[in-house]
Tab-separated table of C-alpha atoms in Angstrom:
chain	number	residue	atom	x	y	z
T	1097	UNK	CA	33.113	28.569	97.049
T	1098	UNK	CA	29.420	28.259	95.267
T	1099	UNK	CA	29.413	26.843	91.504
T	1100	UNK	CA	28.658	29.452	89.129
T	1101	UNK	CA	26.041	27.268	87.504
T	1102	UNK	CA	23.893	24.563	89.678
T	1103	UNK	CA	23.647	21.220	87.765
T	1104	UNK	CA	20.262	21.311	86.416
T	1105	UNK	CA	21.404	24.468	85.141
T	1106	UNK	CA	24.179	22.653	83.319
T	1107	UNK	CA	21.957	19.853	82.470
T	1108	UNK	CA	19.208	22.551	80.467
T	1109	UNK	CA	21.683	24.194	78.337
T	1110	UNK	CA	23.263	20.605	77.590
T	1111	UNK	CA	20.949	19.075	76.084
T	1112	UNK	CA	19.663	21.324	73.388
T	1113	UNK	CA	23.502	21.084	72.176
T	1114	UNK	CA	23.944	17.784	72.108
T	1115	UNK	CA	20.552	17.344	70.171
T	1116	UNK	CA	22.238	19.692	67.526
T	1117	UNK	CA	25.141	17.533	67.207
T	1118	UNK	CA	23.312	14.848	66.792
T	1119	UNK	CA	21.603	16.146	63.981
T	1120	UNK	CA	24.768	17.071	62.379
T	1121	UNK	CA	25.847	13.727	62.924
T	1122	UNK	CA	22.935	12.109	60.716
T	1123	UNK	CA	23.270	14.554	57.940
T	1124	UNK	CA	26.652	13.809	57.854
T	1125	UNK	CA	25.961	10.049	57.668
T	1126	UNK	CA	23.162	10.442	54.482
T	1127	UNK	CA	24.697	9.778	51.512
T	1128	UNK	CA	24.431	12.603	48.462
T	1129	UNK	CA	22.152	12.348	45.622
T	1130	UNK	CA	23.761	10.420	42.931
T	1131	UNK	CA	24.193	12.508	39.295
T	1132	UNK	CA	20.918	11.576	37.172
T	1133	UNK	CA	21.635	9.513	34.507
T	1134	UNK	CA	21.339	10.807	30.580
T	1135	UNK	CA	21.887	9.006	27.112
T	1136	UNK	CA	24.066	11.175	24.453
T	1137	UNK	CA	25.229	11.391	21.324
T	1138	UNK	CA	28.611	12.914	19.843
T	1139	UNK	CA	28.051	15.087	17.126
T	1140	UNK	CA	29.765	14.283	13.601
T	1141	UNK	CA	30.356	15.683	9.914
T	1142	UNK	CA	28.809	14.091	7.151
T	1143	UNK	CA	27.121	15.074	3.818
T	1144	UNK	CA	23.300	15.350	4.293
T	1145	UNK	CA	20.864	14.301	1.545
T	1146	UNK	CA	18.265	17.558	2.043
T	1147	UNK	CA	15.161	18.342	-0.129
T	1148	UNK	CA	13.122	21.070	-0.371
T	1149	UNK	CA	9.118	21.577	-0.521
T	1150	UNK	CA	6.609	23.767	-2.686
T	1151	UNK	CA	3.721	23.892	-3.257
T	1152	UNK	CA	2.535	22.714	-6.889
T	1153	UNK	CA	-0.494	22.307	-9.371
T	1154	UNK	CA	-0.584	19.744	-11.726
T	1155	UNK	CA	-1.621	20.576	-15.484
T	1156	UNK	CA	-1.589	19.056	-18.705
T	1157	UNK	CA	1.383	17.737	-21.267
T	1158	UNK	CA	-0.313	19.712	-23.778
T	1159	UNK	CA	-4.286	21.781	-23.170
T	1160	UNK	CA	-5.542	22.253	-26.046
T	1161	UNK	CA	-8.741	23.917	-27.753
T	1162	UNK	CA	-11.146	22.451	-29.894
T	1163	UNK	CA	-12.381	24.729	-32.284
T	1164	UNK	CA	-15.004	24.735	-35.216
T	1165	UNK	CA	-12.955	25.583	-38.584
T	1166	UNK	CA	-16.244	25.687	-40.586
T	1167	UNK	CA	-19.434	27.694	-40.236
T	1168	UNK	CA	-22.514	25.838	-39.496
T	1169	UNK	CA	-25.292	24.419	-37.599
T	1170	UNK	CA	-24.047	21.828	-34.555
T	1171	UNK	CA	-25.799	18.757	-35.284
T	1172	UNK	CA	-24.257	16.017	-32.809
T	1173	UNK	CA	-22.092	15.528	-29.951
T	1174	UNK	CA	-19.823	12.148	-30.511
T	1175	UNK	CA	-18.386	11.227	-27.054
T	1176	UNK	CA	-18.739	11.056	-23.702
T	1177	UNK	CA	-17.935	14.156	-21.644
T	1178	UNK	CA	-14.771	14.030	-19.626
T	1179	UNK	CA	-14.079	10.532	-20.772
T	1180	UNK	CA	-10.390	10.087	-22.290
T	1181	UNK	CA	-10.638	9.506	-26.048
T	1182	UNK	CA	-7.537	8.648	-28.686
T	1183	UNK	CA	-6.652	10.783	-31.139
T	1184	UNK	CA	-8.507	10.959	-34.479
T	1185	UNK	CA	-11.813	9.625	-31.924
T	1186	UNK	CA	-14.909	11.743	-33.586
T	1187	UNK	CA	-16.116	14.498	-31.199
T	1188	UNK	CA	-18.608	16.752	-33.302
T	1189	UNK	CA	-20.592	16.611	-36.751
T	1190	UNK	CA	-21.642	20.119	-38.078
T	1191	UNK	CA	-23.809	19.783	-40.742
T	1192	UNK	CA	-22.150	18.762	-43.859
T	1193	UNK	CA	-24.908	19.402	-46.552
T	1194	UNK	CA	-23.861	22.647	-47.590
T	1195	UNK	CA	-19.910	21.072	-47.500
T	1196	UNK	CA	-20.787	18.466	-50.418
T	1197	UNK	CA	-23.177	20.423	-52.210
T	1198	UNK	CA	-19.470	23.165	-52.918
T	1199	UNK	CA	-17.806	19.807	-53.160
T	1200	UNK	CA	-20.076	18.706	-56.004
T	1201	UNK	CA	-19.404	22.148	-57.502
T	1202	UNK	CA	-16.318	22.286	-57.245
T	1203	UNK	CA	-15.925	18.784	-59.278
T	1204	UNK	CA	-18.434	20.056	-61.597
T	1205	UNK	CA	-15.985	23.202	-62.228
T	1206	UNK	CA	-13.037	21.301	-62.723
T	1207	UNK	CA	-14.937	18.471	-65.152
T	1208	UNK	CA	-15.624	21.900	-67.332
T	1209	UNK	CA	-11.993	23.225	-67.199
T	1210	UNK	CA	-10.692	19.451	-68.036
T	1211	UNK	CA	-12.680	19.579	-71.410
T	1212	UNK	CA	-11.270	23.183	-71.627
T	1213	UNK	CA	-7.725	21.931	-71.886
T	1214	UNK	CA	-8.801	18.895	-73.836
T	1215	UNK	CA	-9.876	21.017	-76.483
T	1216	UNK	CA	-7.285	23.430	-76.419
T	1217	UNK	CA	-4.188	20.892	-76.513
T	1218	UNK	CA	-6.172	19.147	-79.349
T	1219	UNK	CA	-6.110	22.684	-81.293
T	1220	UNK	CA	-2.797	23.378	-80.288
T	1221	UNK	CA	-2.038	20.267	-81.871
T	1222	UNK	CA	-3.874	20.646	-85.256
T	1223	UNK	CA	-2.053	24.825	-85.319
T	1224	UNK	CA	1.657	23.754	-85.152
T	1225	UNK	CA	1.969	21.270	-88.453
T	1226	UNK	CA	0.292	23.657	-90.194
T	1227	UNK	CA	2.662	26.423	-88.801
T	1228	UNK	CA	5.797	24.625	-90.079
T	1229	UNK	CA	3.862	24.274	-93.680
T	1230	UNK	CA	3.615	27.905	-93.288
T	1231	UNK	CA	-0.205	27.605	-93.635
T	1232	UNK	CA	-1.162	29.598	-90.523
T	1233	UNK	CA	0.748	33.019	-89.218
T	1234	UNK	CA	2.616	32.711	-86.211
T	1235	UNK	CA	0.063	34.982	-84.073
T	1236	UNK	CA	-1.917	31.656	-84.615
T	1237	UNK	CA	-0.136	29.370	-82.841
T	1238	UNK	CA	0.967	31.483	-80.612
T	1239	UNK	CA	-2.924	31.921	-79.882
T	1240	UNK	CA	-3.226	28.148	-79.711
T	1241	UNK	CA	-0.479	27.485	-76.925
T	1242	UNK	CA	-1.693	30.807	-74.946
T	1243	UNK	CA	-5.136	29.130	-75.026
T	1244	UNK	CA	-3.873	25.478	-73.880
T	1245	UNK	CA	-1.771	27.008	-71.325
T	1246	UNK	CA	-4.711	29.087	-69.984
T	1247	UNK	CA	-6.739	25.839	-69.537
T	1248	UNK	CA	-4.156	24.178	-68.058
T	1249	UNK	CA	-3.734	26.745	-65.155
T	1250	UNK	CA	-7.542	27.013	-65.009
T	1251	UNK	CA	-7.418	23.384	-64.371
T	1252	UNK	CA	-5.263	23.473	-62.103
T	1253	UNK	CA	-7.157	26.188	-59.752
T	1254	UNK	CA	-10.282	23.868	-60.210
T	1255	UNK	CA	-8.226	21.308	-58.648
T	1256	UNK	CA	-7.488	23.520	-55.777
T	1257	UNK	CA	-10.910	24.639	-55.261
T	1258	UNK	CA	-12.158	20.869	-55.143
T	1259	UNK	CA	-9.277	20.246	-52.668
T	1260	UNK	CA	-10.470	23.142	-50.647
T	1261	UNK	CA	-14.030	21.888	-50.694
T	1262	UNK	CA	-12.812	18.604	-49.689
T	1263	UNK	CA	-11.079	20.056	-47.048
T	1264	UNK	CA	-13.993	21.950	-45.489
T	1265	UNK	CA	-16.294	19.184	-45.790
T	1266	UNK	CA	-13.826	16.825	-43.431
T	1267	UNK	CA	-13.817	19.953	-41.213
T	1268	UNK	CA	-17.694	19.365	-40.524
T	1269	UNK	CA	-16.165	15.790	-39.071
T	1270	UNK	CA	-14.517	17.478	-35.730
T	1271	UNK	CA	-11.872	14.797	-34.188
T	1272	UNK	CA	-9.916	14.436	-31.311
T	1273	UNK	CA	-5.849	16.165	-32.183
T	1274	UNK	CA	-4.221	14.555	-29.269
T	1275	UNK	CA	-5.094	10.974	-26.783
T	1276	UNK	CA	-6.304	12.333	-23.963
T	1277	UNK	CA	-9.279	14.050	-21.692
T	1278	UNK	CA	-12.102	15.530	-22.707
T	1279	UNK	CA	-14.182	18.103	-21.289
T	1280	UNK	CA	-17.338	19.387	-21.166
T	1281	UNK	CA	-18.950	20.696	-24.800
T	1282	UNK	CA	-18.905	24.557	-24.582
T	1283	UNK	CA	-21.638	24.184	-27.467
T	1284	UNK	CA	-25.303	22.464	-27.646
T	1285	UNK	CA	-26.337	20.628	-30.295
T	1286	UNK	CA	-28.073	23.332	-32.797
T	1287	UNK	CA	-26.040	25.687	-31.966
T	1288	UNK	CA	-24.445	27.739	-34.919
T	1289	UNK	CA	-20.673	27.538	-35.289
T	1290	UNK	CA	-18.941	30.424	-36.164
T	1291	UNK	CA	-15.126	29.919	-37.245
T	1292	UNK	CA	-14.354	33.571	-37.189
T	1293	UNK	CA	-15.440	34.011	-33.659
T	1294	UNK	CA	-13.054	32.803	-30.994
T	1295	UNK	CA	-16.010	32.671	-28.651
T	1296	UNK	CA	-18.484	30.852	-31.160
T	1297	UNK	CA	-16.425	28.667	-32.505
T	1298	UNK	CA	-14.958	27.298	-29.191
T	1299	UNK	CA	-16.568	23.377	-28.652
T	1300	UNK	CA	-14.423	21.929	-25.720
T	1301	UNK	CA	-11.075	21.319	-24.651
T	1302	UNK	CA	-8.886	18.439	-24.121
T	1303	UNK	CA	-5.667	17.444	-21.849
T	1304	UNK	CA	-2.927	15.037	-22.983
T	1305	UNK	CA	-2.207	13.413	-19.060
T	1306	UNK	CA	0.460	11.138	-20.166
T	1307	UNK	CA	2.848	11.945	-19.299
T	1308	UNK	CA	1.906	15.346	-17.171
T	1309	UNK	CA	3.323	18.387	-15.279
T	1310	UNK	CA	3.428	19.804	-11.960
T	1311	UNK	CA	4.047	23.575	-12.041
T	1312	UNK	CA	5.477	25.123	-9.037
T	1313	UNK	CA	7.719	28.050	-7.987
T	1314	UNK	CA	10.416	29.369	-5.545
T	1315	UNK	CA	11.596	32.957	-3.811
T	1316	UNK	CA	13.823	34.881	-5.355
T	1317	UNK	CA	15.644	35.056	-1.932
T	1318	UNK	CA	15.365	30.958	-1.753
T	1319	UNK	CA	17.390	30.885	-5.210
T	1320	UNK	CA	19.698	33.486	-4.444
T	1321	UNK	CA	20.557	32.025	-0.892
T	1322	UNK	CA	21.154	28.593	-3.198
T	1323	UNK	CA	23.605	29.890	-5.410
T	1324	UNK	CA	25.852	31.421	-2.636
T	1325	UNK	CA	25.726	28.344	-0.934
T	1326	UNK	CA	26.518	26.207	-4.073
T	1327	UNK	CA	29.282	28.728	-4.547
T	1328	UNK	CA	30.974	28.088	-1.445
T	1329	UNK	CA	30.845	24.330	-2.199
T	1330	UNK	CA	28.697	23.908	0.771
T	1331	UNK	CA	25.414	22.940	-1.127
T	1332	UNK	CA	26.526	19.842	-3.428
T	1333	UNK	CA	24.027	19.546	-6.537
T	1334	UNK	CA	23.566	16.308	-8.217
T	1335	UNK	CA	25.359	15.819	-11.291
T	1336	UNK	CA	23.681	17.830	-14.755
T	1337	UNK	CA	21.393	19.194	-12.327
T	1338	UNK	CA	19.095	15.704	-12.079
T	1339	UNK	CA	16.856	16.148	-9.571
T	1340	UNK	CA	14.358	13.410	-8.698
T	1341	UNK	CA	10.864	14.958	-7.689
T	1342	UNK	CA	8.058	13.565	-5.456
T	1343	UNK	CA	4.786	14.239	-5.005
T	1344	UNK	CA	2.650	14.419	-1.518
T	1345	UNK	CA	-1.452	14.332	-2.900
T	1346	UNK	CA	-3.863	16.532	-1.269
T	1347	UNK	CA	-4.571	13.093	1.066
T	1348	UNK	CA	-0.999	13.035	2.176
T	1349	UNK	CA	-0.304	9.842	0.074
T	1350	UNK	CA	2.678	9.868	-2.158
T	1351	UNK	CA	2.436	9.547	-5.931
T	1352	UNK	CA	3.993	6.062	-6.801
T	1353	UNK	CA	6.045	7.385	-9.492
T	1354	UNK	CA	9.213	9.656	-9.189
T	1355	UNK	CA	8.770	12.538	-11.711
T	1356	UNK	CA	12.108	14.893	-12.874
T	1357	UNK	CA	12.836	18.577	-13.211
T	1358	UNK	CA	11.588	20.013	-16.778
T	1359	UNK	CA	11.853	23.554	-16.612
T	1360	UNK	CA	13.076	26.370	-14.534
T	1361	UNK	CA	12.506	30.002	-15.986
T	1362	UNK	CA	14.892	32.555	-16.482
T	1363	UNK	CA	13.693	35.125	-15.123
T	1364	UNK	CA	11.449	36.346	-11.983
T	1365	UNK	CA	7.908	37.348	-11.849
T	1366	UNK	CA	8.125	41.119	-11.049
T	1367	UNK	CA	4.620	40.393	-8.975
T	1368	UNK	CA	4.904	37.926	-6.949
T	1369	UNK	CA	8.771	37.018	-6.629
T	1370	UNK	CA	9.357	33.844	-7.838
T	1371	UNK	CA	10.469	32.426	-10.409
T	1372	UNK	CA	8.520	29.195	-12.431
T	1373	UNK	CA	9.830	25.978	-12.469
T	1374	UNK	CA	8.132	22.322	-13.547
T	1375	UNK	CA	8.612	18.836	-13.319
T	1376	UNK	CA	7.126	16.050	-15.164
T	1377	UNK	CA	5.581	12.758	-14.099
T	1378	UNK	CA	4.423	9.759	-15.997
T	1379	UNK	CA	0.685	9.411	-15.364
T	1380	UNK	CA	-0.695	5.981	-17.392
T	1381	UNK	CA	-3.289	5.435	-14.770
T	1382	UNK	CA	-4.915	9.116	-14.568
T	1383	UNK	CA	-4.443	9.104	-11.089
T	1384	UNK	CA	-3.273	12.895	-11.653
T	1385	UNK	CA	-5.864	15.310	-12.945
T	1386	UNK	CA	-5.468	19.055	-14.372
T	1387	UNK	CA	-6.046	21.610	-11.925
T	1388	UNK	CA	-5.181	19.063	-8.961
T	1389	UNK	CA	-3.128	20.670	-5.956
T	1390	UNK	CA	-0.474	18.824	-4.343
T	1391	UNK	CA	3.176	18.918	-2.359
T	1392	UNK	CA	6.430	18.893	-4.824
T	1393	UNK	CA	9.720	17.592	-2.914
T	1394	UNK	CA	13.028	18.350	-4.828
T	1395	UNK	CA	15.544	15.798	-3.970
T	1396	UNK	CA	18.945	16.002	-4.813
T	1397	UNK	CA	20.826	18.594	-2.768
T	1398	UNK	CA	23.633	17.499	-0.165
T	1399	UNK	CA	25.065	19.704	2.431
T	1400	UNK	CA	28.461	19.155	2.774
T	1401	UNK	CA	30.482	18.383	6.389
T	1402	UNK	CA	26.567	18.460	8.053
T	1403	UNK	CA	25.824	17.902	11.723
T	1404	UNK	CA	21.860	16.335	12.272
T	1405	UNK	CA	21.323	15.882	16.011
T	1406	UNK	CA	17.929	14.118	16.875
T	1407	UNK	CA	14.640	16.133	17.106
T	1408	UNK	CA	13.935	15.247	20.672
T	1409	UNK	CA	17.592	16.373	21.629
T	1410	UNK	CA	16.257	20.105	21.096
T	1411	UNK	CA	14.975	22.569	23.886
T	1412	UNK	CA	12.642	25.655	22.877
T	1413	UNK	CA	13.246	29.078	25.110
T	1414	UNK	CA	12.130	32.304	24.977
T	1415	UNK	CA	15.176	33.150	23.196
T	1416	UNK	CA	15.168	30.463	20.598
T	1417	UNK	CA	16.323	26.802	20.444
T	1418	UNK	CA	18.906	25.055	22.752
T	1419	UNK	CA	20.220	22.031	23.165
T	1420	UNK	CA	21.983	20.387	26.514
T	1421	UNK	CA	25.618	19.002	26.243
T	1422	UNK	CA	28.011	16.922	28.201
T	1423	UNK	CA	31.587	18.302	29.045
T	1424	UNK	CA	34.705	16.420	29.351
T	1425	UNK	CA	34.162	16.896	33.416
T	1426	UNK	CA	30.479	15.677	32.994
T	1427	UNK	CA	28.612	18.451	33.387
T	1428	UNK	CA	25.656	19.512	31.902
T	1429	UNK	CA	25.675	23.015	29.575
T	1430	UNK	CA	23.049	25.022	27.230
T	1431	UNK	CA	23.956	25.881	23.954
T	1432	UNK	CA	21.712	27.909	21.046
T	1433	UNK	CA	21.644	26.418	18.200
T	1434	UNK	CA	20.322	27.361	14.773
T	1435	UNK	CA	18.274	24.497	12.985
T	1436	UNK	CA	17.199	23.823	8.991
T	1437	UNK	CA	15.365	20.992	7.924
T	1438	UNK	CA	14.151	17.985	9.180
T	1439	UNK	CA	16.379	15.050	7.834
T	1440	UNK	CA	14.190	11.668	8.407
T	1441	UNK	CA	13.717	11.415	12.440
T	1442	UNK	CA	16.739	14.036	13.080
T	1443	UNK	CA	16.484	17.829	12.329
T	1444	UNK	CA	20.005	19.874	10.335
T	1445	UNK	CA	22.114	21.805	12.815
T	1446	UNK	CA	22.759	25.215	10.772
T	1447	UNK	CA	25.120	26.997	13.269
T	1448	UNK	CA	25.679	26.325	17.070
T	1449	UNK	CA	27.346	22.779	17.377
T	1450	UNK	CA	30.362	21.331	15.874
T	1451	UNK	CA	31.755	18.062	15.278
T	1452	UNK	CA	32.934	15.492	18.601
T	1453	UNK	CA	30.511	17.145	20.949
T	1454	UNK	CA	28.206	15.223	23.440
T	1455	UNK	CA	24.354	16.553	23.337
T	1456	UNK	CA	21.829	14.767	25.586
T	1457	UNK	CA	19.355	12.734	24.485
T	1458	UNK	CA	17.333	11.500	27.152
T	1459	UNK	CA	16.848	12.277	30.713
T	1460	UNK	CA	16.533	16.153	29.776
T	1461	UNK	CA	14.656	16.747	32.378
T	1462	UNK	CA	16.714	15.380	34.815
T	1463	UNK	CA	19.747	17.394	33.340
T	1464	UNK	CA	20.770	20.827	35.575
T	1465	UNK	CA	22.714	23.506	33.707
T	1466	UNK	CA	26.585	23.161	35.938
T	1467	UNK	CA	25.756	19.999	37.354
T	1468	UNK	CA	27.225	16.544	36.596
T	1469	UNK	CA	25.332	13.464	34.918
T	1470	UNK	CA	26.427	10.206	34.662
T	1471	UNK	CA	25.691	8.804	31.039
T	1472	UNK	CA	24.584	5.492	29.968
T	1473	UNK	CA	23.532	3.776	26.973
T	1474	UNK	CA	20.946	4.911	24.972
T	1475	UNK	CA	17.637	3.045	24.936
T	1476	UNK	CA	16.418	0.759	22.078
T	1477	UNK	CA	13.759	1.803	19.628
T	1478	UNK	CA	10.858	-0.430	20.076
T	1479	UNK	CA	11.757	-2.789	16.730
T	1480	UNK	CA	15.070	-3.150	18.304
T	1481	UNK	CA	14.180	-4.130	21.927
T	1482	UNK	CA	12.109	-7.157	20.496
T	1483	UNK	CA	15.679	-8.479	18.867
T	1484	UNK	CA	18.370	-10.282	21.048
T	1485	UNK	CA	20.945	-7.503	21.412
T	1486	UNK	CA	24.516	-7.662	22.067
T	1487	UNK	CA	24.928	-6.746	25.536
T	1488	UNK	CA	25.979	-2.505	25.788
T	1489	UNK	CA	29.930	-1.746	26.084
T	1490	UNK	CA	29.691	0.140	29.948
T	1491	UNK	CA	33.083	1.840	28.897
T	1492	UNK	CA	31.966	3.472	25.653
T	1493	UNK	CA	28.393	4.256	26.620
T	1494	UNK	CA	28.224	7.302	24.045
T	1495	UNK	CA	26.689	6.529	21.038
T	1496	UNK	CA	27.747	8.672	17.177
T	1497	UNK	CA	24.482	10.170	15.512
T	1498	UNK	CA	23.480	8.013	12.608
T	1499	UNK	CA	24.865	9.296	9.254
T	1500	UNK	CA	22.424	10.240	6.962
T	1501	UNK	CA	24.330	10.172	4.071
């Protein structure tokens, strides 16, 4: 009987099968990828010191106008433009000639209505002996005191016009009302003052900038979100409302001194939304000016039972932010979170994660939604690294997020 299949028939369709099996063999023998390796953090509670931002303008303790009270030519200006001058400090003479020529009168009046009521009391005197003798009528010295009381009011209203002569004569002398900066004269020197013309008698304006405010202003939708939040006892406010305030110049250097809440209006501006609110810093340097823009931080606020997770811990999608956490089997899933402020290097979780969860720090990239990681320490900060360190616990290599309280 003939094989069915001659041996180098055999032989062909041998070989490509045992080349197959061979390769089976060696992928069998490779070992599998290991996990990659990631550095997490477990996620706790903890009231957060937060603070919120606005935009501010500083302005003066008190702006004031400096205004002519007198009528009259402009003869000098005293100071220095813009320079800061204490009060009483001299600013502006208007001519005083025509101010002590009415004071002169005015003396001369009163001189007149003195020897009045000299002579009068000195009659009055002489009438009333003779009225007890009988000797003059009664209409008499009646006329004698009606005269010596006339000259004594008339006297008296001398008086006051010499005082008010006086007084408009030290007008002519116009001095500083407050310490603090000058500006610019809105007046030349011959110019005629006008003291019933708000626009002619204006001569310049001064700022007290010690101590000074910051003006600023929040949403009505900001406060109202506050107060629900203070109402559910999540938003803890300091005690009596003390809020310390910082301030971030226009060349994003902060102002040395910490200023404090002054003022917050009642009510909301029906244009624009907000409502008003100030603080007030002390300024003995001038380093803040009038007019000057800069960055107002309220600090004060704590959110109560808070989760921060760091900044670089968080993933942005199409659909919003994520973050990448650690299950008790190891492996790696998303989860959206919702995010609030920053809080020092970290950033406030709003919604989205809750308290003893693991969220991966670094090796993100390495991290697979569904597959497993194996997690080690977390890495050093630079400062850190240069310090002998104790040597990392292998068995607890997770590491709690820093409480920022």
């Amino acid at each position: 009987m003939k094989p069915l299949l001659s041996h180098r028939t055999r032989t062909a369709l041998l070989l490509p099968l045992a080349a197959l099996l061979a390769a089976c063999n060696d992928q069998t023998a490779q070992p599998s990828a290991p996990p990659p390796e990631v550095s997490v953090i477990t996620t706790r509670a903890a009231d957060v010191p937060v603070s919120f931002q606005y935009v501010g303008q500083v302005a003066g303790f008190r702006d004031i106008q400096i205004r002519g009270r007198v009528n009259g030519i402009l003869l000098k200006r005293l100071y220095q433009e813009g320079q800061s001058v204490k009060a009483g400090t001299p600013l502006f003479q208007i001519d005083p000639e025509p101010y002590q020529v009415a004071v002169e009168r005015a003396r001369a009046a009163l001189a007149v209505q003195q020897a009045s009521l000299m002579n009068a009391d000195l009659n009055y005197k002489r009438i009333v002996p003779l009225y007890k003798e009988n000797a003059v009528s009664q209409k008499d010295r009646d006329d004698a005191l009606a005269t010596f009381e006339a000259a004594k009011a008339a006297v008296a209203q001398a008086k006051a016009a010499l005082h008010e002569a006086e007084i408009n004569l030290g007008y002519t002398l116009v001095t500083a009302p407050i310490s603090g900066l000058t500006n610019k004269a809105a007046q030349s020197e011959g110019s005629l003052i006008s003291a019933s013309s708000a626009e002619g008698s204006l001569l310049t304006s001064m700022s007290q900038i010690d101590p000074i405010y910051v003006n600023f202003a929040f949403s009505e939708n900001e406060s109202i979100e506050q107060r629900k939040m203070e109402a559910s006892g999540k938003l803890i406010v300091p005690p009596e409302k003390k809020f310390d305030v910082q301030l971030t110049l226009g060349d994003g250097s902060t102002y040395s001194r910490t200023g404090t809440m002054n003022f917050t209006d009642n009510v909301v501006d029906p244009t624009t939304g907000t409502i008003s609110a100030r603080a007030l810093f002390q300024n003995p340097d001038s380093e803040l000016r009038p007019g000057q823009y800069a960055r107002v931080t309220l600090k004060g606020y704590q959110y109560r039972d808070a989760i921060t997770i760091p900044q670089k811990s968080v993933l942005t999608t199409q659909q919003g932010k994520i973050v990448m956490l650690v299950g008790q089997d190891n492996k790696v899933s998303p989860r959206p979170v919702t995010l609030g402020q920053e809080v020092n290097n970290d950033v406030l979780v709003l919604s989205g994660l809750k308290p003893g969860e693991r969220v991966i720090v670094e090796g993100l990239v390495k991290a697979r939604p569904g597959q497993p990681v194996k997690i080690v320490p977390l890495t050093p900060p630079p400062a850190a690294a240069k310090a002998p360190a104790a040597k990392p616990d292998a068995a607890q290599p997770e590491k709690l997020a820093p409480s920022a309280k």
